[in-house]
Coordinates of C-alpha atoms and ligand atoms in Angstrom, one line a residue:
M83 CA 49.8 106.0 60.1
R84 CA 51.5 103.1 58.2
H85 CA 48.7 102.3 55.7
L86 CA 45.4 103.9 54.5
L87 CA 42.9 101.0 54.3
D88 CA 39.7 102.7 55.7
F89 CA 39.0 105.0 58.6
E90 CA 39.0 102.5 61.4
G91 CA 40.7 104.0 64.5
W92 CA 40.8 107.5 62.9
T93 CA 39.9 110.6 64.9
E94 CA 38.8 114.1 63.7
D95 CA 42.4 115.3 64.5
D96 CA 43.8 112.7 62.0
V97 CA 41.4 114.0 59.3
R98 CA 42.3 117.7 60.1
A99 CA 46.0 116.9 59.8
I100 CA 45.5 115.5 56.3
F101 CA 43.4 118.6 55.4
E102 CA 46.0 121.0 56.7
T103 CA 48.7 119.3 54.6
A104 CA 46.4 119.2 51.6
R105 CA 46.0 123.0 51.9
A106 CA 49.8 123.4 51.9
M107 CA 49.9 121.0 48.8
K108 CA 47.4 123.2 47.1
E109 CA 49.8 126.1 47.5
V110 CA 52.5 124.0 45.9
L111 CA 50.1 123.2 43.0
A112 CA 49.4 126.9 42.5
R113 CA 53.1 127.6 41.8
P114 CA 54.5 127.8 38.2
I115 CA 56.8 124.9 39.2
K116 CA 54.6 122.4 40.9
T117 CA 57.2 120.0 42.2
V118 CA 58.9 119.7 45.7
P119 CA 61.6 117.3 46.6
T120 CA 59.8 115.7 49.6
L121 CA 59.8 112.1 48.3
K122 CA 63.0 112.2 46.2
G123 CA 64.5 108.7 46.1
R124 CA 61.2 107.0 47.1
T125 CA 59.1 104.8 44.9
V126 CA 55.3 104.7 44.6
A127 CA 53.6 101.9 42.6
T128 CA 50.0 102.3 41.4
V129 CA 48.6 98.8 41.0
F130 CA 45.1 98.9 39.5
F131 CA 43.4 95.5 39.0
E132 CA 40.3 97.5 38.1
P133 CA 39.9 100.5 35.7
S134 CA 40.3 104.1 36.9
T135 CA 40.8 107.5 35.4
R136 CA 40.8 110.0 38.4
T137 CA 42.3 107.9 41.2
K138 CA 45.2 106.5 39.2
T139 CA 46.0 109.7 37.4
S140 CA 45.9 111.8 40.5
F141 CA 47.9 109.4 42.7
E142 CA 50.6 109.3 40.0
L143 CA 50.6 113.0 39.6
A144 CA 50.7 113.4 43.4
A145 CA 53.7 111.2 43.7
K146 CA 55.5 112.9 40.8
R147 CA 54.8 116.4 42.3
L148 CA 56.5 115.1 45.4
S149 CA 59.5 113.9 43.3
A150 CA 58.9 110.2 43.9
D151 CA 59.6 107.6 41.2
V152 CA 56.4 106.1 39.9
V153 CA 55.7 102.6 38.7
S154 CA 52.3 102.4 36.9
F155 CA 50.7 99.0 36.7
S156 CA 47.4 98.1 35.0
G157 CA 46.1 94.6 35.2
Q158 CA 44.9 94.5 31.6
A159 CA 48.4 94.7 30.1
S160 CA 50.2 92.5 32.7
S161 CA 51.1 88.9 33.5
L162 CA 47.8 88.6 35.4
K163 CA 46.5 87.7 32.0
K164 CA 48.9 84.7 32.0
G165 CA 47.5 83.6 35.4
E166 CA 49.8 85.3 37.9
S167 CA 48.1 86.0 41.2
Y168 CA 47.6 89.3 42.9
Q169 CA 50.0 88.2 45.6
D170 CA 52.8 87.2 43.3
T171 CA 52.2 90.4 41.3
L172 CA 52.7 92.6 44.4
K173 CA 55.7 90.6 45.6
T174 CA 57.3 90.9 42.2
L175 CA 56.9 94.7 42.1
A176 CA 58.0 94.9 45.8
A177 CA 61.3 93.3 44.7
Y178 CA 62.1 96.5 42.8
G179 CA 62.1 98.4 46.1
V180 CA 58.7 100.0 46.2
D181 CA 57.9 102.2 49.3
A182 CA 54.2 102.5 48.8
F183 CA 51.6 100.6 46.8
V184 CA 48.4 102.3 45.7
I185 CA 46.0 99.4 45.1
R186 CA 42.6 99.1 43.5
A187 CA 41.0 95.7 43.4
D188 CA 37.6 94.2 42.4
A189 CA 37.5 92.2 45.6
A190 CA 37.0 93.6 49.1
G191 CA 40.0 93.1 51.4
V192 CA 42.8 92.9 48.8
P193 CA 44.6 96.0 50.2
H194 CA 44.4 94.5 53.7
Q195 CA 45.9 91.2 52.5
A196 CA 48.6 93.2 50.7
T197 CA 49.8 94.5 54.1
R198 CA 50.8 90.9 54.9
W199 CA 52.4 90.2 51.5
V200 CA 54.8 93.1 51.1
D201 CA 56.8 95.4 53.4
A202 CA 55.5 98.8 52.1
A203 CA 52.8 101.3 52.9
I204 CA 49.5 100.2 51.4
L205 CA 47.0 102.8 50.2
N206 CA 43.5 101.5 49.4
A207 CA 42.4 103.1 46.1
G208 CA 39.1 101.2 46.2
D209 CA 38.4 97.6 47.1
G210 CA 35.2 96.0 45.8
W211 CA 32.1 97.5 47.4
R212 CA 34.0 98.1 50.7
A213 CA 36.0 101.3 50.9
H214 CA 37.6 104.2 48.9
P215 CA 39.1 106.3 51.6
S216 CA 41.1 108.8 49.5
Q217 CA 37.9 109.6 47.6
A218 CA 36.0 110.3 50.9
L219 CA 38.9 112.5 52.1
L220 CA 38.8 114.6 48.9
D221 CA 35.0 114.8 49.0
A222 CA 35.0 116.0 52.6
F223 CA 37.8 118.4 51.9
T224 CA 35.9 119.8 48.9
L225 CA 32.7 120.0 51.0
E226 CA 34.4 122.0 53.8
E227 CA 35.8 124.4 51.3
A228 CA 32.3 125.0 50.0
I229 CA 30.1 125.0 53.1
G230 CA 32.5 125.2 56.1
P231 CA 32.9 122.7 58.9
L232 CA 30.7 119.7 58.5
R233 CA 29.6 119.1 62.1
G234 CA 25.8 119.2 62.2
K235 CA 25.5 119.5 58.5
K236 CA 23.0 117.3 56.5
I237 CA 24.6 115.6 53.6
A238 CA 22.3 113.7 51.2
I239 CA 24.0 110.9 49.2
V240 CA 21.8 109.6 46.3
G241 CA 22.0 106.7 44.0
D242 CA 23.4 103.1 44.0
I243 CA 24.3 103.0 47.6
L244 CA 24.4 99.2 47.8
H245 CA 27.4 98.7 45.5
S246 CA 29.2 101.9 46.4
R247 CA 32.5 101.9 48.3
V248 CA 32.4 105.7 48.0
A249 CA 29.1 105.7 50.0
R250 CA 30.7 103.5 52.7
S251 CA 33.8 105.5 53.1
N252 CA 31.9 108.8 53.0
A253 CA 29.6 107.6 55.7
E254 CA 32.5 106.5 57.8
L255 CA 34.4 109.8 57.4
L256 CA 31.5 112.1 57.6
A257 CA 30.5 110.5 60.9
I258 CA 34.0 111.2 62.3
L259 CA 33.5 114.9 61.2
G260 CA 30.0 115.0 62.9
A261 CA 27.9 115.3 59.8
E262 CA 24.4 113.8 59.4
V263 CA 24.4 111.5 56.4
W264 CA 21.2 110.5 54.5
F265 CA 21.3 107.8 51.8
A266 CA 18.5 107.7 49.2
G267 CA 17.9 105.5 46.2
P268 CA 15.7 102.8 44.7
P269 CA 15.0 100.2 47.4
P270 CA 16.9 97.4 45.6
L271 CA 20.0 99.7 45.5
L272 CA 19.9 100.5 49.2
P273 CA 21.9 98.6 51.8
R274 CA 20.1 95.9 53.8
H275 CA 21.7 97.1 57.0
P276 CA 22.5 100.8 57.7
F277 CA 26.2 101.6 58.3
F278 CA 28.2 104.2 60.2
G279 CA 25.0 105.8 61.5
A280 CA 23.7 106.9 58.1
R281 CA 19.9 107.2 57.7
V282 CA 18.5 105.3 54.7
T283 CA 15.3 106.2 52.8
A284 CA 13.7 105.4 49.4
R285 CA 12.0 108.8 49.6
L286 CA 14.4 111.1 47.8
E287 CA 12.5 114.2 49.0
E288 CA 13.2 113.2 52.6
A289 CA 16.9 113.0 52.0
L290 CA 17.1 116.2 50.0
K291 CA 14.9 118.4 52.3
D292 CA 17.1 121.2 53.7
A293 CA 20.3 119.2 52.9
D294 CA 23.4 121.3 53.1
A295 CA 25.0 119.4 50.2
V296 CA 23.9 116.7 47.8
M297 CA 26.1 113.9 46.4
A298 CA 25.0 111.8 43.5
L299 CA 26.6 108.4 43.0
R300 CA 27.1 106.4 39.8
I301 CA 24.7 103.6 38.9
Q302 CA 27.3 100.8 38.9
R303 CA 26.1 98.9 35.8
E304 CA 29.1 96.4 36.1
R305 CA 28.0 95.4 39.6
I306 CA 24.2 95.4 39.2
S307 CA 22.9 91.9 38.6
G308 CA 19.6 91.2 36.8
G309 CA 16.5 92.8 38.0
L310 CA 17.9 95.2 40.6
L311 CA 17.3 98.2 38.4
A312 CA 14.2 98.2 36.3
S313 CA 15.6 100.7 33.8
E314 CA 17.6 103.9 33.6
E315 CA 14.4 105.7 32.6
D316 CA 12.8 104.6 35.9
Y317 CA 15.9 105.7 37.8
R318 CA 15.8 109.2 36.1
A319 CA 12.1 109.5 36.9
G320 CA 12.5 108.7 40.5
Y321 CA 16.0 109.7 41.6
Q322 CA 17.9 111.9 39.0
I323 CA 19.0 115.2 40.6
T324 CA 17.2 117.9 38.7
E325 CA 16.9 121.7 39.3
D326 CA 13.5 121.1 40.9
R327 CA 14.7 118.4 43.2
L328 CA 17.8 120.3 44.2
A329 CA 15.5 123.2 45.1
L330 CA 14.4 121.1 48.1
A331 CA 17.9 121.3 49.6
A332 CA 19.2 124.4 51.5
P333 CA 19.6 127.5 49.3
G334 CA 22.8 127.2 47.3
A335 CA 23.6 123.7 48.5
P336 CA 26.4 122.4 46.3
L337 CA 26.2 119.2 44.2
L338 CA 28.9 116.6 44.1
H339 CA 29.6 113.4 42.2
P340 CA 32.8 111.3 42.6
G341 CA 32.8 110.3 39.0
P342 CA 32.8 108.7 36.6
M343 CA 29.3 110.0 35.9
N344 CA 26.7 108.4 33.7
R345 CA 25.8 111.7 32.0
D346 CA 22.2 112.7 32.2
V347 CA 21.4 109.7 34.4
E348 CA 22.4 110.5 38.0
I349 CA 22.4 114.3 37.5
E350 CA 20.7 116.4 34.9
G351 CA 23.5 117.4 32.4
T352 CA 23.1 121.2 32.7
L353 CA 23.2 120.9 36.5
A354 CA 26.4 118.8 36.4
D355 CA 28.1 121.6 34.4
G356 CA 26.5 124.4 36.3
P357 CA 27.7 126.8 39.1
R358 CA 26.5 124.6 42.0
S359 CA 28.5 121.6 40.7
L360 CA 31.7 120.8 42.5
V361 CA 32.6 117.8 40.3
L362 CA 35.7 119.3 38.8
A363 CA 36.7 120.9 42.2
Q364 CA 36.6 117.3 43.6
V365 CA 38.9 116.1 40.8
A366 CA 41.4 119.0 41.3
N367 CA 41.4 118.5 45.1
G368 CA 42.1 114.8 44.6
Q369 CA 45.7 115.6 43.6
A370 CA 46.3 117.8 46.7
I371 CA 44.6 115.3 49.1
R372 CA 46.7 112.4 47.6
M373 CA 49.9 114.4 48.0
A374 CA 48.9 114.9 51.6
I375 CA 48.2 111.2 52.1
L376 CA 51.6 110.2 50.5
Y377 CA 53.3 112.7 52.7
H378 CA 51.7 111.4 55.9
L379 CA 52.4 107.8 55.1
L380 CA 55.9 108.1 53.8
V381 CA 57.3 111.1 55.7
G382 CA 55.0 111.2 58.8
G383 CA 52.9 114.2 59.6
G384 CA 52.1 113.6 63.3
S385 CA 48.8 111.9 62.4
Ligands
LIG186 N1 36.0 108.4 41.7 C1 36.8 107.4 41.2 O1 37.3 106.5 41.9 O2 37.0 107.5 39.8 P1 38.0 106.6 39.0 O3 37.3 105.2 38.9 O4 38.1 107.2 37.6 O5 39.3 106.5 39.7

């Protein structure tokens, strides 16, 4: 594995190898001293052309826990503002001797292009609507901790599916793990063409019925053009995950959200903070999963 762009060509064994390493990384993170020398002398650059809290922070912490040097680049405070291109930005940073670039971009395909621009491992931290593979890995890892192996399990993913790279990467990864994925949301926010075998419905109850887990996705206000969503009140009325709606799922089914959450929109606030919510477990697991990804890309883990 040289890059992490999406899950094309991945097998279940590849996913299991990452999960096994992530479990070892969780043991490291449980120690009083949470640092190991695995990547000493290596350099990881986080290059975010789009905002992020969780992905950027956790990749940077993951690299530091492994003793790598970290270069933290944010588009807003850079020479991009003077007109420099993505390509020249990456080539400039690569000249400092970067071993891995963690890249988030507003446009689909930028991480793929980066593999031709620089000689380094490329990790896709989210490209446009297309893919967010490290998020899907941490989601599936967190799900398996909660409900066991995902083969044959029904996972309901609810919300703005159309604009969601998380939905796409989750569908791709959950298919590899043998889960049955249901997408639900308002018709204008559903994909025109189903992907990775996921079932698509505008009827929330159909997706939630007996689901083993429910994941709510953010309404991506920044990507929604005029008229696609009537109002947030309409969304809440039809698709917000509430106690009553979650009761349609299997008893005790956990609730996930990749964040950032529009509080009290996608999920009823009390539920998001309640015992069935895995939101903060997802955040915490993000660090261990990203340590595992960096390990497999820069050291090699047999995957
Ligand atoms: N889930 C996720 O990608 O969050 P950030 O945008 O905060 O990184």
